[in-house]
Amino acid sequence: MRAVGSRSLIQREIGSDRVCILTFDRPESGANIFDAATMSELSEHVDAIERDSSLRGLIITSAKKSIFIAGADLKTLRRQAQTGEMRDFIAGGQRVFNRIAALKIPTVTAIHGACAGGGYEITLACDWRVASDDPATRIGLPETTLGLIPAWGGSTRLPRLIGAEKAVEVILKGKLYSAAEAQKLGLVDEIGPRDLLLDLARKKLGEGKRKASTLAKMEKEIPTPRANGNAAPARALEIVNKTLTISPDESMKLELDAIVDLGKTESTQNLIRNFFLAEKYKKGGSSKQFDKVAHAAVIGAGVMGSGIAQWLSSRGVTVILRDVSREVLDRGLANIEQTYTDAVKRGLMTEEKAKRGRARIICSTAPMELRDVAFVIEAASEKMEIKKEIFRELSMQAGPKTIIATNTSALPVSELADCTVSPDRVIGLHFFNPVSRMKLVEVVVARESSDDTKERALAFTRQIGKLPVVVRDSPGFLVNRVLFPYLVDATELFEAGVNAEKIDHALLKWGMPMGPLRLIDEIGIDVTVDIATTLEKAYGRRDRPPEILRKMRAAKLLGPKTGSGFYKYEGKAQSPNESLAQWRRDDASKEDVDLANRLMFLMVNEAARCIEEKVVESPADADYGMILGTGFAPHRGGPLRFAEDFGLEKIAEEMSRLTKTDGKFEPCEILKKHARDGTKFNES
């Protein structure tokens, strides 16, 4: 190849066959992204291509190991949305991509690695798309998950390429597809080995310009997505519904208006912030390197223990699963089998991978040698005496470098550490149920936990694909502590006569994935009472389990596991449990409140206390921990971000008003201080 031109971000080469290759290769970065500099440079390359009448074709590719182009620079977009510069940036990108689409020579993109958002939109401006069959290749348009829409022609060109129905599915789901899935959907034309990708692209150029496909209107009306605070899916659907009856230029004007409108909203700003927080927790800030954990043990084969064992085994860790009861062990193995079967059914893993995962689990009802095990995770029942006995045993069985962790959700880790000969190697690893779906692990640092133990625990958590948030050892840690005043108050409202469906609907409408009473049913009435009782000892009235919960527990109305709780469960159907009327009052005053705000203020107050008492290191930890651990409405950005958007002064005033009838609403000192001074938890 003879180099015709080369600049800092994109290399241009023209071979003897007069095919031009543009190779994206951002210096000192593992990823290519579109920022103003990249777009400007791409425009200059297109100038040169337009001037050269001898060219026979254009191939666009990437030099990166695992990323083709990751899309637009989100930091740039977020800043531009706040400063009003976004319209010019997006319009400029549309112009450059339109010029690529208008080239008289055939064009093809050779995709290897992640090809997302704007990275896929540039491929849509080309005639053809070929992709490597490598696992690193993932293709799609995830913009709606960030509160944005594909606006560099994606919402306009994709329906014209694969049809409106399939385009809606791709855009609204925001999923990244494997190369094989992408080919099946029509997102790419051909796939092949990475080392033959350019040959495949050249062959595709031989087919000439792509003929325009017949525009097919939407065969069936697709319902507007459920309003959950993120307006992007509905705006994207609106454009796809219109695009096939208007010109591409008119459609791209709709794209531009939509993304600019969305970029200004708090929900989009929060969703982009969540993306950056996810990256932060995935990577961590430590420069220390640790060997990968190959062997672990889980003590207790109940729902949590078996869930943890399954997850570890699916991530390449050999696991000893131990329980004193053969019956519990058999049930645990059945749970593991079901999780693997479901994962294969849902296409999350192959049968071969599931088979290898199952084979990594070794079961035992008797004590086993644990000296070569890097981590032991205790997941026995939430009874302190039982856990202490297990920790005394483990202390004698574990090796000199083995870390002993507890999965307790509320009990003090330091008290367990005191039962061992090496308390510095004890830590909490609090997984959430169901383990196979919940990404959060609270890494609970006890009084005696060494820095090395903490760092190794963080590295292990990331190794197994979970996101760790460090919390100080205190009752309830972060998630349960912030969640329970909200659950307790929802129960008190129900006990006072407010309809269960009214309470739950108010919180669903606000953006929570599940109403508080439905969530208590899922947790289990018995478990809820146990956790609330533990928290009440530390925090008093705001966590006291209401009498109705104790009565429900005594009557075995524990939630779905017994067929009824706040709701009755028959198959997939649920209906209010009318039998609870005997334990309820009729307090009309409780009906006349903003249910969502009242309940959320309690979460805000408790999250603020966690900052005040240094339970977590930063407001971001509190916010992102609650999003991951409870599904807290992502577009609200977490309890503290929500409070700032709502107005801290206004929240303090509202809570002071509520305090007149119920003292648990008294705003904490740090909340009052921010309200008084006009400052925020998140200053940056």
XYZ file of C-alpha atoms in Angstrom:
684
model
C 0.000 0.000 0.000
C 1.132 3.525 -0.755
C 0.212 6.064 1.908
C -1.494 9.110 0.429
C -2.200 10.955 3.654
C -2.076 10.443 7.387
C -3.307 12.542 10.272
C -3.432 12.013 13.999
C -6.772 10.183 14.427
C -7.542 8.591 11.051
C -5.048 7.152 8.558
C -5.801 7.285 4.827
C -4.151 4.835 2.447
C -4.743 4.119 -1.236
C -3.522 0.884 -2.780
C -2.639 0.018 -6.346
C -6.235 -1.195 -6.786
C -7.333 2.449 -6.184
C -9.309 1.463 -3.087
C -9.079 4.020 -0.283
C -8.895 2.698 3.290
C -9.698 4.996 6.216
C -8.412 3.463 9.452
C -9.606 4.962 12.741
C -6.787 4.780 15.311
C -6.992 7.249 18.190
C -3.478 7.627 19.690
C -2.818 6.403 23.239
C -6.340 5.005 23.603
C -7.900 1.565 23.363
C -11.058 3.068 21.842
C -12.055 5.233 18.904
C -14.705 7.865 19.632
C -16.299 10.735 17.736
C -15.451 14.132 19.153
C -15.132 17.483 17.345
C -11.510 16.783 16.323
C -12.324 13.345 14.872
C -15.325 14.670 12.962
C -13.278 17.552 11.564
C -10.521 15.193 10.447
C -13.032 12.796 8.885
C -14.509 15.715 6.947
C -11.055 16.546 5.516
C -10.574 12.941 4.425
C -13.979 13.003 2.707
C -12.880 16.232 0.916
C -9.875 14.346 -0.489
C -11.976 11.319 -1.498
C -14.531 13.527 -3.276
C -11.715 15.220 -5.261
C -10.035 11.974 -6.377
C -11.907 10.694 -9.444
C -9.552 7.693 -9.792
C -10.855 5.930 -6.642
C -12.804 2.688 -7.116
C -14.074 2.250 -3.577
C -13.818 3.175 0.110
C -13.289 0.870 3.105
C -13.680 2.237 6.662
C -12.047 0.191 9.415
C -10.307 0.406 12.817
C -6.853 -0.532 14.124
C -8.051 -1.194 17.678
C -7.946 -4.653 19.291
C -11.496 -4.748 20.580
C -13.299 -1.527 19.637
C -14.282 -0.395 16.146
C -15.801 2.958 17.169
C -17.528 3.359 20.543
C -19.763 6.205 19.351
C -19.877 9.870 20.264
C -17.767 11.166 23.138
C -20.353 11.241 25.932
C -18.388 13.776 27.974
C -18.551 16.139 25.001
C -22.282 15.503 24.495
C -23.104 16.001 28.173
C -21.192 19.284 28.311
C -22.645 20.498 25.006
C -26.186 19.723 26.156
C -25.594 22.021 29.137
C -23.922 24.814 27.119
C -26.223 24.709 24.073
C -23.489 23.587 21.630
C -25.002 20.158 20.950
C -27.068 21.212 17.896
C -24.003 22.321 15.925
C -22.019 19.179 16.826
C -24.818 16.765 15.841
C -25.691 18.730 12.687
C -22.008 18.686 11.688
C -21.882 14.911 12.099
C -25.016 14.508 9.992
C -23.429 16.561 7.201
C -20.226 14.464 7.156
C -22.103 11.149 7.195
C -24.468 12.398 4.466
C -21.457 13.176 2.275
C -20.165 9.607 2.784
C -23.625 8.283 1.851
C -23.599 10.455 -1.315
C -20.194 9.228 -2.611
C -20.399 7.883 -6.177
C -17.980 5.031 -5.379
C -19.111 1.909 -3.449
C -18.392 2.042 0.271
C -18.038 -0.677 2.915
C -17.182 -0.794 6.606
C -15.040 -3.617 8.002
C -16.152 -3.932 11.635
C -14.087 -5.606 14.322
C -14.854 -4.971 17.999
C -17.502 -2.870 19.691
C -19.451 -0.821 17.158
C -21.962 1.257 19.079
C -24.090 4.344 18.547
C -22.318 6.792 16.239
C -19.847 3.990 15.485
C -22.663 2.013 13.872
C -24.266 5.099 12.321
C -21.185 5.749 10.165
C -21.523 2.184 8.854
C -25.164 2.930 7.929
C -23.891 5.774 5.730
C -21.970 3.140 3.725
C -23.352 0.725 1.124
C -22.190 -2.463 2.818
C -21.147 -3.757 6.239
C -18.912 -6.768 6.959
C -17.970 -7.832 10.482
C -15.543 -10.170 12.212
C -17.032 -13.217 13.927
C -14.866 -12.464 16.977
C -16.648 -12.360 20.403
C -15.353 -8.774 20.806
C -17.568 -7.653 17.932
C -20.807 -6.213 19.348
C -23.049 -4.040 17.216
C -26.003 -1.799 18.012
C -27.549 1.543 18.868
C -27.680 1.954 22.677
C -28.550 5.672 22.670
C -32.065 5.314 24.121
C -30.634 3.659 27.254
C -28.748 6.932 27.823
C -31.779 9.149 27.273
C -30.702 10.045 23.707
C -31.638 8.831 20.209
C -29.526 7.828 17.176
C -29.245 11.241 15.502
C -26.425 10.851 12.972
C -28.881 9.202 10.613
C -29.461 6.025 12.626
C -33.181 6.607 13.209
C -33.566 7.451 9.503
C -31.318 4.941 7.717
C -31.877 1.805 9.811
C -35.647 1.527 9.025
C -34.771 1.904 5.321
C -32.194 -0.895 5.642
C -33.986 -3.561 7.726
C -37.617 -2.366 7.899
C -39.402 -0.266 10.474
C -40.450 -3.076 12.876
C -36.965 -4.518 13.267
C -35.437 -1.023 13.462
C -37.761 -0.134 16.348
C -36.706 -3.283 18.199
C -32.991 -2.491 17.755
C -33.313 1.190 18.703
C -35.725 0.845 21.639
C -33.959 -2.126 23.238
C -30.574 -0.422 22.926
C -28.893 -3.829 22.927
C -25.469 -4.660 21.454
C -25.656 -7.782 19.254
C -23.053 -10.413 18.417
C -21.908 -10.532 14.777
C -24.119 -13.564 14.091
C -27.169 -11.879 15.676
C -26.426 -8.664 13.772
C -26.273 -10.551 10.452
C -29.585 -12.269 11.203
C -31.228 -8.877 11.863
C -29.670 -7.375 8.728
C -27.432 -4.952 10.624
C -24.431 -6.392 8.724
C -24.269 -8.137 5.354
C -21.528 -10.711 5.927
C -19.313 -12.016 8.719
C -15.945 -13.757 8.619
C -12.601 -14.240 10.409
C -10.850 -11.088 11.566
C -7.702 -11.765 9.522
C -9.774 -12.006 6.302
C -11.981 -8.983 7.024
C -10.339 -6.574 4.543
C -10.441 -9.239 1.811
C -14.147 -9.707 2.526
C -14.640 -5.941 2.340
C -12.834 -5.692 -1.029
C -14.977 -8.500 -2.406
C -18.086 -6.648 -1.256
C -16.938 -3.508 -3.091
C -17.114 -5.565 -6.284
C -20.910 -5.610 -5.929
C -20.985 -1.855 -6.576
C -23.363 0.650 -4.997
C -26.226 -0.780 -2.962
C -29.576 -0.548 -4.683
C -32.198 1.385 -2.751
C -34.663 -0.938 -1.025
C -38.413 -0.620 -1.363
C -39.760 1.451 1.507
C -42.237 -0.619 3.490
C -44.553 1.106 5.922
C -45.066 -0.182 9.441
C -47.278 -3.295 9.175
C -48.600 -2.985 12.719
C -48.749 -0.100 15.131
C -46.114 -0.371 17.828
C -47.358 0.903 21.211
C -45.587 3.863 22.766
C -43.099 2.604 25.387
C -44.196 2.884 29.033
C -43.362 6.304 30.399
C -40.646 5.638 32.981
C -39.017 9.054 33.051
C -36.833 8.374 30.011
C -38.505 10.074 27.036
C -35.957 8.845 24.470
C -37.665 5.563 23.413
C -40.937 7.387 22.695
C -39.148 10.121 20.674
C -37.237 7.489 18.674
C -40.460 5.572 17.922
C -42.115 8.789 16.769
C -39.315 9.375 14.225
C -39.316 5.773 12.936
C -43.112 5.969 12.509
C -42.709 9.094 10.333
C -39.407 8.507 8.547
C -40.659 6.294 5.712
C -43.270 8.841 4.607
C -40.923 11.846 4.562
C -37.549 12.587 2.943
C -34.298 11.567 4.684
C -33.443 15.279 5.124
C -36.749 15.958 6.903
C -36.259 12.846 9.041
C -32.769 13.935 10.095
C -34.143 17.308 11.097
C -36.506 15.406 13.451
C -33.488 13.459 14.790
C -31.612 16.693 15.447
C -34.522 18.401 17.224
C -35.184 15.303 19.355
C -31.612 14.783 20.585
C -31.200 18.484 21.411
C -34.481 18.485 23.379
C -33.562 15.290 25.224
C -30.025 16.440 26.031
C -31.386 19.340 28.106
C -33.447 17.117 30.419
C -32.374 16.118 33.925
C -33.211 12.481 33.171
C -30.762 12.311 30.236
C -28.053 14.081 32.224
C -28.578 11.529 35.013
C -28.551 8.519 32.661
C -25.253 9.675 31.125
C -23.843 10.224 34.639
C -24.899 6.636 35.481
C -22.933 5.400 32.457
C -19.760 7.086 33.725
C -20.352 5.760 37.244
C -20.680 2.217 35.839
C -17.314 2.646 34.086
C -15.764 3.954 37.316
C -16.976 1.016 39.422
C -15.962 -1.507 36.744
C -12.395 -0.229 36.610
C -11.756 0.921 40.174
C -9.013 3.313 41.177
C -6.345 0.931 42.461
C -3.090 0.344 40.580
C -2.425 -2.903 42.508
C -2.518 -6.130 40.519
C -3.737 -9.392 42.060
C -3.693 -12.956 40.753
C -7.053 -14.154 39.497
C -8.987 -16.209 42.029
C -9.229 -19.820 40.794
C -10.753 -21.529 43.851
C -13.415 -20.385 46.322
C -15.806 -21.947 48.812
C -19.396 -21.053 49.714
C -20.766 -22.130 53.105
C -24.550 -22.511 53.044
C -26.523 -23.810 50.036
C -29.735 -21.836 50.503
C -31.075 -19.342 47.953
C -28.167 -16.915 48.371
C -25.413 -19.513 48.817
C -26.441 -21.540 45.768
C -26.870 -18.318 43.766
C -23.346 -17.161 44.662
C -21.881 -20.613 43.873
C -23.605 -20.648 40.467
C -22.366 -17.174 39.622
C -18.763 -17.910 40.611
C -18.749 -21.173 38.652
C -20.135 -19.408 35.569
C -17.220 -16.942 35.767
C -14.515 -19.619 35.751
C -14.043 -20.111 39.517
C -14.011 -23.648 40.973
C -16.360 -23.695 43.982
C -16.742 -25.932 47.022
C -20.414 -25.625 48.065
C -20.927 -26.825 51.630
C -23.998 -27.272 53.814
C -24.639 -29.497 56.836
C -28.016 -30.545 55.373
C -28.083 -32.918 52.390
C -31.657 -31.786 51.667
C -30.645 -28.097 51.519
C -27.662 -29.013 49.344
C -29.919 -30.895 46.889
C -32.313 -27.941 46.719
C -29.337 -25.633 46.139
C -28.084 -27.807 43.282
C -31.584 -27.762 41.761
C -31.541 -23.935 41.936
C -28.124 -23.884 40.238
C -29.348 -26.239 37.504
C -32.424 -24.056 36.913
C -30.326 -20.880 36.662
C -28.015 -22.491 34.098
C -30.975 -23.888 32.114
C -32.668 -20.460 32.047
C -29.408 -18.770 30.959
C -29.076 -21.170 28.003
C -32.758 -20.674 27.077
C -32.373 -16.903 27.119
C -29.256 -17.085 24.928
C -26.977 -15.712 27.676
C -24.606 -18.679 27.354
C -24.132 -21.810 25.284
C -24.970 -25.286 26.574
C -21.248 -26.079 26.460
C -20.408 -23.112 28.695
C -23.188 -24.085 31.113
C -21.858 -27.655 31.214
C -18.354 -26.397 32.090
C -19.838 -24.136 34.782
C -21.778 -26.969 36.440
C -18.621 -29.101 36.474
C -16.774 -26.469 38.551
C -19.037 -27.026 41.593
C -18.009 -29.583 44.231
C -20.613 -30.308 46.934
C -20.049 -31.534 50.468
C -21.938 -31.952 53.739
C -18.683 -32.494 55.659
C -15.868 -30.024 56.456
C -13.247 -29.930 53.699
C -9.665 -28.706 53.392
C -9.805 -24.994 52.542
C -6.127 -24.045 52.706
C -5.838 -23.560 48.916
C -9.032 -21.539 48.636
C -8.534 -17.781 48.067
C -12.016 -16.740 49.291
C -14.553 -18.414 51.544
C -18.005 -16.806 51.460
C -20.351 -17.613 54.349
C -24.011 -17.491 53.275
C -25.783 -19.233 56.179
C -29.040 -18.024 57.779
C -29.125 -14.524 59.298
C -28.588 -15.713 62.881
C -25.537 -14.285 64.625
C -24.814 -17.374 66.759
C -24.905 -19.691 63.729
C -22.592 -17.394 61.798
C -20.180 -17.068 64.726
C -19.898 -20.850 65.008
C -19.160 -21.105 61.273
C -16.520 -18.369 61.486
C -14.772 -20.109 64.389
C -14.593 -23.296 62.283
C -13.473 -21.491 59.134
C -10.751 -19.681 61.025
C -9.141 -23.046 61.774
C -9.728 -24.596 58.318
C -8.701 -21.697 56.056
C -5.183 -21.124 54.764
C -2.888 -18.323 55.976
C -3.883 -16.063 53.037
C -7.535 -17.073 52.685
C -10.038 -14.223 53.008
C -13.180 -15.137 54.926
C -16.202 -13.128 53.787
C -19.786 -13.008 54.989
C -22.826 -12.388 52.812
C -24.818 -10.979 55.739
C -27.280 -8.252 54.797
C -27.408 -6.484 58.160
C -25.365 -8.150 60.923
C -22.083 -6.582 62.144
C -19.074 -7.991 60.288
C -16.675 -6.877 63.052
C -18.451 -9.137 65.540
C -17.829 -12.104 63.226
C -14.198 -11.059 62.704
C -13.678 -11.160 66.488
C -14.366 -14.935 66.378
C -11.348 -15.593 64.158
C -7.587 -15.797 64.690
C -6.978 -13.371 61.782
C -9.664 -10.646 61.941
C -7.687 -8.570 59.405
C -8.651 -11.147 56.732
C -12.418 -10.897 57.363
C -14.694 -8.737 55.194
C -18.318 -8.527 54.071
C -19.307 -9.396 50.490
C -23.032 -8.674 50.399
C -24.530 -10.040 47.166
C -28.123 -9.254 46.190
C -30.928 -11.617 45.199
C -31.202 -12.921 42.501
C -27.406 -13.142 42.278
C -27.495 -13.972 38.553
C -29.155 -10.622 37.763
C -28.129 -8.111 40.431
C -24.800 -6.438 39.633
C -24.078 -4.847 43.019
C -21.865 -6.258 45.765
C -21.471 -4.209 48.954
C -17.866 -4.658 50.092
C -18.235 -4.200 53.852
C -15.020 -3.072 55.537
C -14.982 -4.143 59.177
C -13.026 -2.359 61.890
C -10.179 -4.907 61.614
C -10.189 -5.484 57.809
C -6.752 -4.715 56.363
C -6.276 -2.550 53.261
C -4.894 -5.605 51.448
C -8.054 -7.576 52.263
C -10.213 -4.723 50.998
C -8.232 -4.371 47.741
C -8.255 -8.125 47.108
C -12.003 -8.233 47.754
C -12.578 -5.382 45.279
C -10.410 -7.076 42.634
C -12.243 -10.397 43.141
C -15.649 -8.699 42.872
C -14.636 -7.097 39.571
C -13.086 -10.358 38.345
C -16.478 -12.089 38.644
C -18.246 -9.297 36.762
C -19.947 -7.539 39.678
C -19.777 -3.844 40.578
C -18.462 -3.190 44.107
C -19.375 -0.280 46.369
C -17.271 0.040 49.537
C -19.309 0.545 52.718
C -18.368 0.873 56.372
C -19.506 -1.857 58.752
C -22.654 -0.407 60.319
C -26.189 -1.809 60.657
C -27.845 -2.276 57.269
C -24.698 -1.071 55.451
C -25.943 1.197 52.617
C -28.772 -0.414 50.652
C -30.901 -1.927 53.418
C -30.340 1.073 55.655
C -31.609 3.515 52.996
C -34.374 1.207 51.760
C -36.023 0.165 55.021
C -37.483 3.479 56.280
C -39.212 3.655 52.859
C -40.573 0.097 53.170
C -41.660 0.612 56.775
C -43.533 3.829 55.974
C -45.269 2.237 52.967
C -46.478 -0.525 55.312
C -47.664 2.022 57.891
C -49.637 3.837 55.170
C -51.258 0.532 54.171
C -51.981 -0.287 57.821
C -53.636 3.147 58.168
C -55.998 2.345 55.279
C -54.285 3.488 52.067
C -54.936 1.022 49.238
C -51.948 -1.260 48.413
C -52.347 -0.749 44.677
C -52.531 3.026 45.143
C -49.215 3.036 47.058
C -47.450 0.748 44.591
C -48.835 2.501 41.512
C -47.619 5.888 42.794
C -44.057 4.579 43.050
C -44.203 2.759 39.706
C -45.348 5.989 38.086
C -42.495 7.814 39.833
C -40.043 5.424 38.177
C -39.338 2.584 40.625
C -39.249 -0.898 39.043
C -41.631 -2.296 41.682
C -43.911 -0.798 44.312
C -42.713 -0.977 47.970
C -45.405 -3.422 49.159
C -44.837 -5.715 46.182
C -41.105 -5.529 46.978
C -41.719 -6.538 50.618
C -43.637 -9.570 49.321
C -40.655 -10.472 47.107
C -38.173 -10.064 49.977
C -40.503 -12.110 52.204
C -42.517 -10.778 55.144
C -40.460 -12.885 57.571
C -37.112 -11.633 56.206
C -38.404 -8.043 56.190
C -39.388 -8.276 59.871
C -35.992 -9.770 60.799
C -34.008 -7.040 59.012
C -36.252 -4.234 60.296
C -35.917 -5.558 63.873
C -32.107 -5.524 63.562
C -32.151 -1.988 62.149
C -34.601 -0.731 64.791
C -32.069 -1.603 67.506
C -29.608 0.791 65.843
C -31.856 3.511 64.421
C -35.084 3.376 66.382
C -38.581 4.358 65.311
C -37.934 4.872 61.572
C -37.119 1.162 61.109
C -39.638 -0.355 63.535
C -41.589 -3.141 61.783
C -45.311 -2.241 61.847
C -47.598 -4.576 63.803
C -49.346 -5.745 60.619
C -46.083 -7.318 59.393
C -45.777 -9.367 62.590
C -49.391 -10.515 62.246
C -48.813 -11.463 58.611
C -45.710 -13.435 59.594
C -47.608 -15.295 62.325
C -50.369 -16.136 59.795
C -47.746 -17.423 57.287
C -48.685 -14.713 54.765
C -45.069 -14.326 53.674
C -45.374 -13.323 49.993
C -45.137 -15.401 46.770
C -43.365 -18.265 48.581
C -46.585 -18.998 50.532
C -49.014 -17.792 47.857
C -50.011 -14.521 49.526
C -48.689 -11.451 51.303
C -49.920 -7.943 50.532
C -51.122 -9.570 47.311
C -52.486 -13.016 46.455
C -50.459 -14.902 43.851
C -52.040 -17.403 41.456
C -49.669 -18.354 38.659
C -48.555 -15.063 37.103
C -51.666 -13.220 38.307
C -51.752 -11.128 41.475
C -54.584 -9.371 43.270
C -54.902 -7.426 46.561
C -55.145 -9.671 49.629
C -58.524 -8.702 51.091
C -57.977 -10.891 54.180
C -55.624 -8.211 55.585
C -58.582 -5.837 56.185
C -58.935 -7.214 59.756
C -55.593 -5.617 60.724
C -56.066 -2.212 59.051
C -57.481 1.125 60.198
C -59.277 3.795 58.180
C -57.227 6.967 58.632
C -58.507 9.391 55.972
C -55.692 11.896 56.669
C -53.112 9.461 55.227
C -54.846 9.543 51.818
C -54.202 13.247 51.400
C -50.434 13.125 50.776
C -48.080 12.929 47.804
C -47.218 9.273 48.344
C -44.127 9.139 46.126
C -42.501 12.250 47.605
C -43.331 11.267 51.189
C -41.655 7.862 50.767
C -38.726 9.195 48.747
C -37.913 11.891 51.322
C -37.221 9.092 53.837
C -34.751 7.497 51.404
C -33.099 10.868 50.766
C -32.743 11.520 54.501
C -31.178 8.099 55.171
C -28.797 8.395 52.198
C -27.739 11.806 53.531
C -27.080 10.252 56.953
C -24.832 7.672 55.241
C -22.728 10.579 53.918
C -22.821 12.337 57.286
C -21.636 9.203 59.126
C -19.141 8.195 56.392
C -20.866 4.867 55.745
C -19.877 5.440 52.099
C -17.037 7.536 50.748
C -18.998 9.741 48.337
C -22.511 10.812 47.256
C -21.911 8.866 44.016
C -21.477 5.678 46.087
C -24.825 6.289 47.774
C -26.588 7.116 44.508
C -25.166 4.369 42.332
C -25.369 1.777 45.111
C -29.115 2.400 45.395
C -29.614 2.266 41.618
C -27.774 -1.068 41.428
C -29.106 -2.548 44.657
C -32.792 -1.579 44.447
C -33.405 -0.497 40.849
C -33.896 3.069 42.156
C -35.279 4.980 39.136
C -32.099 5.372 37.004
C -33.336 8.551 35.311
C -33.595 10.171 38.778
C -29.875 9.519 39.332
C -30.125 8.076 42.871
C -31.660 9.545 46.053
C -29.158 12.384 46.550
C -29.149 13.421 42.884
C -32.970 13.353 42.950
C -32.913 15.577 46.050
C -30.673 18.113 44.293
C -32.892 18.139 41.195
C -36.003 18.535 43.380
C -34.338 21.249 45.467
C -32.698 20.580 48.835
C -34.280 23.612 50.460
C -37.718 22.530 49.268
C -37.172 18.963 50.553
C -36.040 20.233 53.972
C -39.185 22.422 54.173
C -41.512 19.584 53.152
C -39.898 17.204 55.646
C -40.147 19.761 58.448
C -43.865 20.035 57.697
C -44.262 16.230 57.853
C -42.291 16.170 61.124
C -45.186 17.956 62.860
C -47.248 14.754 62.608
C -44.419 12.172 62.560
C -40.980 12.795 64.079
C -39.186 10.290 61.818
C -39.294 12.893 59.015
C -36.930 15.269 60.868
C -34.266 16.156 58.255
C -30.732 15.196 59.275
C -28.072 17.855 59.948
C -26.169 17.552 56.638
C -29.416 17.887 54.672
C -30.421 20.980 56.643
C -26.943 22.460 56.183
C -26.986 22.034 52.386
C -30.511 23.488 52.279
C -29.437 26.458 54.413
C -26.183 27.171 52.541
C -27.512 26.548 49.025
C -24.813 23.876 48.452
C -25.121 20.357 47.037
C -23.929 16.834 47.837
C -22.548 16.477 44.299
C -20.720 19.730 43.677
C -19.034 18.741 40.404
